[in-house]
Tab-separated table of C-alpha atoms in Angstrom:
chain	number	residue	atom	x	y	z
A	2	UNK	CA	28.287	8.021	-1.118
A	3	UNK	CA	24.789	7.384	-1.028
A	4	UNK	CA	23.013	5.724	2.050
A	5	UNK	CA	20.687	3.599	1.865
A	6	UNK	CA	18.159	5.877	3.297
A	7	UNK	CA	18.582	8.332	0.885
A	8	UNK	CA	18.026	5.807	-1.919
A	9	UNK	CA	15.013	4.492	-0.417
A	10	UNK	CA	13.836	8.088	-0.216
A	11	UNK	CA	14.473	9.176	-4.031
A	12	UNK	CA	12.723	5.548	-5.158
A	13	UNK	CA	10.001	6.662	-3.290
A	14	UNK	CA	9.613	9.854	-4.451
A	15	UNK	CA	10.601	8.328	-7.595
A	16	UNK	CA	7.699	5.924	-7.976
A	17	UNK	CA	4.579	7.251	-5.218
A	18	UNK	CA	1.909	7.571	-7.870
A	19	UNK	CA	2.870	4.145	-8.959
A	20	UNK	CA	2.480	2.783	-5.002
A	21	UNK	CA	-0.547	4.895	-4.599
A	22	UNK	CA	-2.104	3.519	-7.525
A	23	UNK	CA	-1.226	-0.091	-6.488
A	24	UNK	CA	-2.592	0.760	-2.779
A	25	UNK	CA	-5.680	2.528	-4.180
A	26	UNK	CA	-7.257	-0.493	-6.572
A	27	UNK	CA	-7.431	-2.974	-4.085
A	28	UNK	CA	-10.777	-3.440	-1.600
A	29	UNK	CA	-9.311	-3.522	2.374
A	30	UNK	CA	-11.501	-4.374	5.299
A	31	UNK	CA	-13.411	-0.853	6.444
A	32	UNK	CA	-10.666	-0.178	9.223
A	33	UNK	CA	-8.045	-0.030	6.861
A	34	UNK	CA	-7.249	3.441	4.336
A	35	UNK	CA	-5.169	4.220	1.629
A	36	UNK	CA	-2.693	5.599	3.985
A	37	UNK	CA	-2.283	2.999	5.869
A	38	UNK	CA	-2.006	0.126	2.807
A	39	UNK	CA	0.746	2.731	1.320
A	40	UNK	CA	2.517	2.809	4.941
A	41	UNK	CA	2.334	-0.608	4.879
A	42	UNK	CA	3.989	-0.649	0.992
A	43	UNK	CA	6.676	1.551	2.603
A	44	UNK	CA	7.940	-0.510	5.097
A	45	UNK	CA	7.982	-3.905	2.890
A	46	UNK	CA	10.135	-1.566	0.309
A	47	UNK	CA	12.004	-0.331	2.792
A	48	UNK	CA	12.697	-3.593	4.417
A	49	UNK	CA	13.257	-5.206	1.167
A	50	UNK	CA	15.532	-2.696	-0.670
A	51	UNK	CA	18.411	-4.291	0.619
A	52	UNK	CA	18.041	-7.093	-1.255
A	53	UNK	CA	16.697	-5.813	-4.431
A	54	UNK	CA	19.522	-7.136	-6.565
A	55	UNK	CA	18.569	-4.948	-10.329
A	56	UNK	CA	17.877	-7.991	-11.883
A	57	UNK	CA	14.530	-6.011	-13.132
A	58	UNK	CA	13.801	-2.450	-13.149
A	59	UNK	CA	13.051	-0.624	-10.028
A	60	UNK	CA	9.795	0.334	-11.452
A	61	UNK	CA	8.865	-3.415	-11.497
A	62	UNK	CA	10.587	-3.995	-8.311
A	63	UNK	CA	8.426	-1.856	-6.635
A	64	UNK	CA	5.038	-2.982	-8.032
A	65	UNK	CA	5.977	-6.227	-6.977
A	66	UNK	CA	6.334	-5.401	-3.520
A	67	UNK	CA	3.448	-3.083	-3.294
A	68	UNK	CA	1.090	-5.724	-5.398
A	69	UNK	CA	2.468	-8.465	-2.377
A	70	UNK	CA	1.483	-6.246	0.215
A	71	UNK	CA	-1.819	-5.409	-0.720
A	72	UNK	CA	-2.774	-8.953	-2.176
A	73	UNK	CA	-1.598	-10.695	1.571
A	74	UNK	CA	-3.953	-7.013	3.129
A	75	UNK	CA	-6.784	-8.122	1.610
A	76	UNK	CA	-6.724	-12.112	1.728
A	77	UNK	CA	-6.099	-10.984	5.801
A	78	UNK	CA	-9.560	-8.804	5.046
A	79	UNK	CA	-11.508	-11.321	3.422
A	80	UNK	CA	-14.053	-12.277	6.059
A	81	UNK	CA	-13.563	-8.575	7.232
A	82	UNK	CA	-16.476	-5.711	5.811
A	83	UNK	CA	-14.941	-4.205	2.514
A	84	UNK	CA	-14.209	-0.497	2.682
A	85	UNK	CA	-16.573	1.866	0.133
A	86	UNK	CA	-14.543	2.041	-3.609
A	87	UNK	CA	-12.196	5.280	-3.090
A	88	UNK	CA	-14.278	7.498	-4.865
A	89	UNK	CA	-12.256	10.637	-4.329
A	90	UNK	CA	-9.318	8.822	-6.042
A	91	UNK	CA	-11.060	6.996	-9.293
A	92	UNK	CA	-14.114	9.186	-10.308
A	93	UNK	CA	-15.021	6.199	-12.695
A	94	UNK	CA	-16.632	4.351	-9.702
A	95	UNK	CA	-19.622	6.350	-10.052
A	96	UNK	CA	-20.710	4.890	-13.086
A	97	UNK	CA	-22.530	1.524	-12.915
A	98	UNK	CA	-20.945	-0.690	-15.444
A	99	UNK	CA	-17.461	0.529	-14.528
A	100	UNK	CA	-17.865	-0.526	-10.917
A	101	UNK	CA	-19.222	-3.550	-12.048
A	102	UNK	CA	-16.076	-4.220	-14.245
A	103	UNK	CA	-13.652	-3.356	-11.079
A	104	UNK	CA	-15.293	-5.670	-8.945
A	105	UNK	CA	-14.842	-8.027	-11.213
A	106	UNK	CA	-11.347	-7.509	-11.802
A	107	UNK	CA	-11.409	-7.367	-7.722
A	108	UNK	CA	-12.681	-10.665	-7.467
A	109	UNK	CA	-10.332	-12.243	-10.375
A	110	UNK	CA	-7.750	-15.143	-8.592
A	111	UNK	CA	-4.675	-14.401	-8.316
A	112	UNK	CA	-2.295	-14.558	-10.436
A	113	UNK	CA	-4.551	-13.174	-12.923
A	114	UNK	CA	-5.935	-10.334	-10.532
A	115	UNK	CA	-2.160	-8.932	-10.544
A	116	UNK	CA	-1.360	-9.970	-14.184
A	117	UNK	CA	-4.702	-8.090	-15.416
A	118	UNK	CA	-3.670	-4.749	-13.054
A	119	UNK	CA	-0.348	-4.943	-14.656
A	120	UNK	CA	-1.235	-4.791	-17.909
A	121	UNK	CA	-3.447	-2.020	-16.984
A	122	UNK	CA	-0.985	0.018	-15.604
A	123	UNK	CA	1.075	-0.348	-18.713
A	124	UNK	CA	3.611	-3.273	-17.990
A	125	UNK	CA	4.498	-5.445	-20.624
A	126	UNK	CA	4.536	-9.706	-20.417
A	127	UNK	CA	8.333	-9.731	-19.892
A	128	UNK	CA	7.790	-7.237	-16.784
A	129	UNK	CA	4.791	-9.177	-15.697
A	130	UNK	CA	6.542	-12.113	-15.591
A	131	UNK	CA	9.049	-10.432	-13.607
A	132	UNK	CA	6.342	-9.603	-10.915
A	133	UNK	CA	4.337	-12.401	-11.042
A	134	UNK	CA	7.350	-14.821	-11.195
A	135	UNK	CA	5.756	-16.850	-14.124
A	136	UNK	CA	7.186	-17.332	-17.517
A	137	UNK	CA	6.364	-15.015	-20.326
A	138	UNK	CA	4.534	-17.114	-22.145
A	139	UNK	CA	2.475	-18.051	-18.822
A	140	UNK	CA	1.583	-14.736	-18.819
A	141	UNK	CA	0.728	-13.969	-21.990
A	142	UNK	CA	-1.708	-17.047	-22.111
A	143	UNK	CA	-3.227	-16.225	-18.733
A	144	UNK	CA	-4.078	-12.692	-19.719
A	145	UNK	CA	-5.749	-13.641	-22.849
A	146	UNK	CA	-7.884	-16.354	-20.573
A	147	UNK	CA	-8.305	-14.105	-17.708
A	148	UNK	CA	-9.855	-11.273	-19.849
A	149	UNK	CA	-11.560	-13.784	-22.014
A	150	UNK	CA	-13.456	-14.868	-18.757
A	151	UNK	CA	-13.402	-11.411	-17.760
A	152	UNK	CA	-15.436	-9.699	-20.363
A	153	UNK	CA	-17.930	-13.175	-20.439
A	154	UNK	CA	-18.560	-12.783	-16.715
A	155	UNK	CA	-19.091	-8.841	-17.970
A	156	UNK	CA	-21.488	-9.015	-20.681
A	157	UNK	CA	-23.364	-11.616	-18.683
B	10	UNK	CA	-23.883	-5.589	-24.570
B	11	UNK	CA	-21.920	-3.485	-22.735
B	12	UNK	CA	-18.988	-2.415	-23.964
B	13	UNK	CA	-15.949	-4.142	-22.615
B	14	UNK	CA	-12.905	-3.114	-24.163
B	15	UNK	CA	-14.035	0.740	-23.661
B	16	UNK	CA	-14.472	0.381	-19.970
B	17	UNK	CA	-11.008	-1.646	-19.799
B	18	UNK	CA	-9.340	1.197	-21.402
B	19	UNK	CA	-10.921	3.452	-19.089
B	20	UNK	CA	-9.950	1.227	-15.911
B	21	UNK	CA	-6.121	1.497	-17.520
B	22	UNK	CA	-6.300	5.120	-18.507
B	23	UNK	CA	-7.624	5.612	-14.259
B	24	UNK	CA	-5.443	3.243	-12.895
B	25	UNK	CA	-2.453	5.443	-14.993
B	26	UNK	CA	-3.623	8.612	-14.378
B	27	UNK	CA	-4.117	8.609	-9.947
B	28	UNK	CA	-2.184	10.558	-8.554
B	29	UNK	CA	-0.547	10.043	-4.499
B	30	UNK	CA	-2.258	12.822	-2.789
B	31	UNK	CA	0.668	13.195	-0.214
B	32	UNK	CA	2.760	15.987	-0.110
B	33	UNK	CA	6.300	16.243	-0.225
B	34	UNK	CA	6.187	16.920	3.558
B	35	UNK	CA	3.613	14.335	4.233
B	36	UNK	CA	5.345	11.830	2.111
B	37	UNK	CA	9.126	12.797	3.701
B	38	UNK	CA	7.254	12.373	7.101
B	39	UNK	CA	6.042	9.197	5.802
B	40	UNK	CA	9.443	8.058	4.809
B	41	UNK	CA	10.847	8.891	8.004
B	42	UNK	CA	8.893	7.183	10.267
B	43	UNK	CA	9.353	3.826	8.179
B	44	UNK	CA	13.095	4.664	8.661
B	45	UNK	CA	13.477	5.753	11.893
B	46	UNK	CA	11.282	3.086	13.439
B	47	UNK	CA	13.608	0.241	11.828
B	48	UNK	CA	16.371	1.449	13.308
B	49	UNK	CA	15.914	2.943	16.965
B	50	UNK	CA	14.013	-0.009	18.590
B	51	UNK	CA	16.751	-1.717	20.555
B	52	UNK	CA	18.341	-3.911	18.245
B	53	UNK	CA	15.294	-5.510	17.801
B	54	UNK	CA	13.828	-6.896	14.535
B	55	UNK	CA	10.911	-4.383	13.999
B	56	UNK	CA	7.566	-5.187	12.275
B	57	UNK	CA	5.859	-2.082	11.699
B	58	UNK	CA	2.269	-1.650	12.679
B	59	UNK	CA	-0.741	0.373	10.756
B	60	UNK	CA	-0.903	4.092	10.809
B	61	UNK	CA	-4.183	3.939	12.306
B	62	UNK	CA	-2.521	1.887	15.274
B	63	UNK	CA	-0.231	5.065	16.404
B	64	UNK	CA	-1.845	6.396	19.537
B	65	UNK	CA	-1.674	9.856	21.313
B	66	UNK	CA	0.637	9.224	24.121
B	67	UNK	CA	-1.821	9.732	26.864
B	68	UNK	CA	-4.137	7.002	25.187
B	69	UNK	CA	-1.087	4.934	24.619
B	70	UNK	CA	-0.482	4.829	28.461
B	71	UNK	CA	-3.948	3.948	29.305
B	72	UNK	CA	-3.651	1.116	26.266
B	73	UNK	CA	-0.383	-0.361	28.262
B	74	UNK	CA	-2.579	0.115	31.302
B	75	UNK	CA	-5.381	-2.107	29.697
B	76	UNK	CA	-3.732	-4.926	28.365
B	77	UNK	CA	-3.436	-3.007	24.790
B	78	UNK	CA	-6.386	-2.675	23.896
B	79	UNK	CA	-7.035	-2.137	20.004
B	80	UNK	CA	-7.741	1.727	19.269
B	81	UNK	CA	-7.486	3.710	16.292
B	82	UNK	CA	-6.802	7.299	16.577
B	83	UNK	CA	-6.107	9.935	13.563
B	84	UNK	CA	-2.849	10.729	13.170
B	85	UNK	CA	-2.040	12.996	10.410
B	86	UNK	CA	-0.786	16.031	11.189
B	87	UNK	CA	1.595	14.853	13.488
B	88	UNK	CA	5.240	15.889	13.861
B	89	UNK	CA	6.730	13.272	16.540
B	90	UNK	CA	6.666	9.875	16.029
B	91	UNK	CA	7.586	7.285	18.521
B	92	UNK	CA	7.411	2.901	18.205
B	93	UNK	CA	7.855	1.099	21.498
B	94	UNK	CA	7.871	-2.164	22.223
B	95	UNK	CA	5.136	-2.934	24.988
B	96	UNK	CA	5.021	-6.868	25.784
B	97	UNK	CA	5.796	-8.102	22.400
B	98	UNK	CA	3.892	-5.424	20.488
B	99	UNK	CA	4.902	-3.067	18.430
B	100	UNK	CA	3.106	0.382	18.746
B	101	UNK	CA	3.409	3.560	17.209
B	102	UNK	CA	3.004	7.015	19.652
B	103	UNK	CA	2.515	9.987	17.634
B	104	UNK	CA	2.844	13.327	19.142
B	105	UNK	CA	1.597	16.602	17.610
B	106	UNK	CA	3.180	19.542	19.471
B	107	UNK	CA	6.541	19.773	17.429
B	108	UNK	CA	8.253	17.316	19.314
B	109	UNK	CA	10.753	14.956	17.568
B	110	UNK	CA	10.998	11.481	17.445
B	111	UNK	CA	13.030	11.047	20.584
B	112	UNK	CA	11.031	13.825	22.598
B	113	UNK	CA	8.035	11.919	21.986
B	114	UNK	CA	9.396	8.931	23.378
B	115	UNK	CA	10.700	10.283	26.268
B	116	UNK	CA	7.026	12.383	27.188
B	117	UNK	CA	5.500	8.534	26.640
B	118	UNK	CA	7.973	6.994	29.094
B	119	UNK	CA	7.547	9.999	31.529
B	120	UNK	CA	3.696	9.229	31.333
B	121	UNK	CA	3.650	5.281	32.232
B	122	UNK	CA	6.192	5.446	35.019
């Protein structure tokens, strides 16, 4: 039979680019890294994997988690000095207007911060509402505002 | 006018395509410190602190010493990994001279006594 440990390991395995991804787009306070934020992930999925009942795929299970963790990291890192953009992990900072279009997305309230790196990452409005815990048609309206807004506060 | 849709395509084709730099070893290690420090702490509910918050045991000691005060210490690369509970706080002793878990622990108690 298999322990719980070893099903925490597989899922990890199973989904790290997805947690590094999740741990890598979001701005921490200078004394935090990457490594830590995904540490951090680890121990909130590990501590909540119990309880993960199936009623949505792992896949969204685990973005859920990871997006909690780093949205309560960085409202703790708010008044804190912002680490420099991981540019070892996302080439694209280099380049003016795309760092202008990630800080923008950085600076996006949440819900829609989490609903707009969602959709990036490929997750459709059912899943999203899954994560963000809104309806589906919640979410499909606040994406259309939030990148309405989005690509006005870009052009601007 | 900059183009908007192109860059959001490009921030979904980047946020799709990074890749976790770990290892398997690193990541295993990873795994097994989140593990192992939830359940060897005494029965106690355990809140796990920052990887940047492990300590090298001799600096741990001298943290206990001085009230725990904040320090942040590398500590990839290391193969023992020990959480104790000092006063209420969770902190992580790290260890990198093949110990285990356990042997770790035991060189930090030997150190404070």
């Amino acid at each position: 039979m298999e322990t719980t440990e070893q099903r925490f390991k597989e899922m990890v395995h199973r989904h790290r680019d997805l947690i590094w991804r999740v741990c890598s787009s979001y701005r921490l306070s200078a004394a935090w890294t990457t490594e830590d934020a995904f540490h951090e992930v680890l121990c909130d999925l590990w501590r909540g994997l119990p309880g993960f009942d199936g009623r949505c795929s792992e896949r969204t299970w685990v973005f859920r988690v990871a997006t909690n963790t780093m949205v309560s990291l960085t409202r703790k890192a708010s008044n804190q000095p912002t680490a420099p953009p991981p540019e070892q992990y996302a080439p694209g900072y280099r380049d003016d207007d795309y760092r202008d279009l990630v800080a923008l997305i950085e600076a996006t309230p949440e819900p829609d911060r989490t609903i707009i790196k969602a959709h990036a990452q490929g997750f459709g409005y059912k899943e999203i509402a899954d994560i963000t815990g809104l309806t589906v048609a919640a979410v499909s309206m606040r994406l259309t505002r939030a990148l309405r807004k989005l690509r006005k506060q870009y052009n601007q | 006018m900059r183009d908007f849709k192109q860059q959001m395509e490009r921030y979904g084709d980047e946020m799709k395509s990074t890749r976790c730099p770990l290892s398997d070893a690193e990541l295993n290690r990873e795994i097994r410190s989140v593990v192992w420090n939830t359940q060897t702490d005494d029965n106690q509910t355990v809140m796990p602190r920052r990887r940047s918050h492990w300590l090298w045991p001799s600096v741990a000691a001298a943290a206990c010493l001085a009230m725990l005060v904040p320090l942040s210490l590398p500590a990839r690369g290391a193969e023992g990994i020990a959480r104790v509970n000092v006063n209420g706080e969770h902190l992580y002793f790290v260890c990198n001279n093949g110990c285990s878990a356990e042997g770790t622990l035991e060189t930090f108690k030997t150190m404070i006594r």
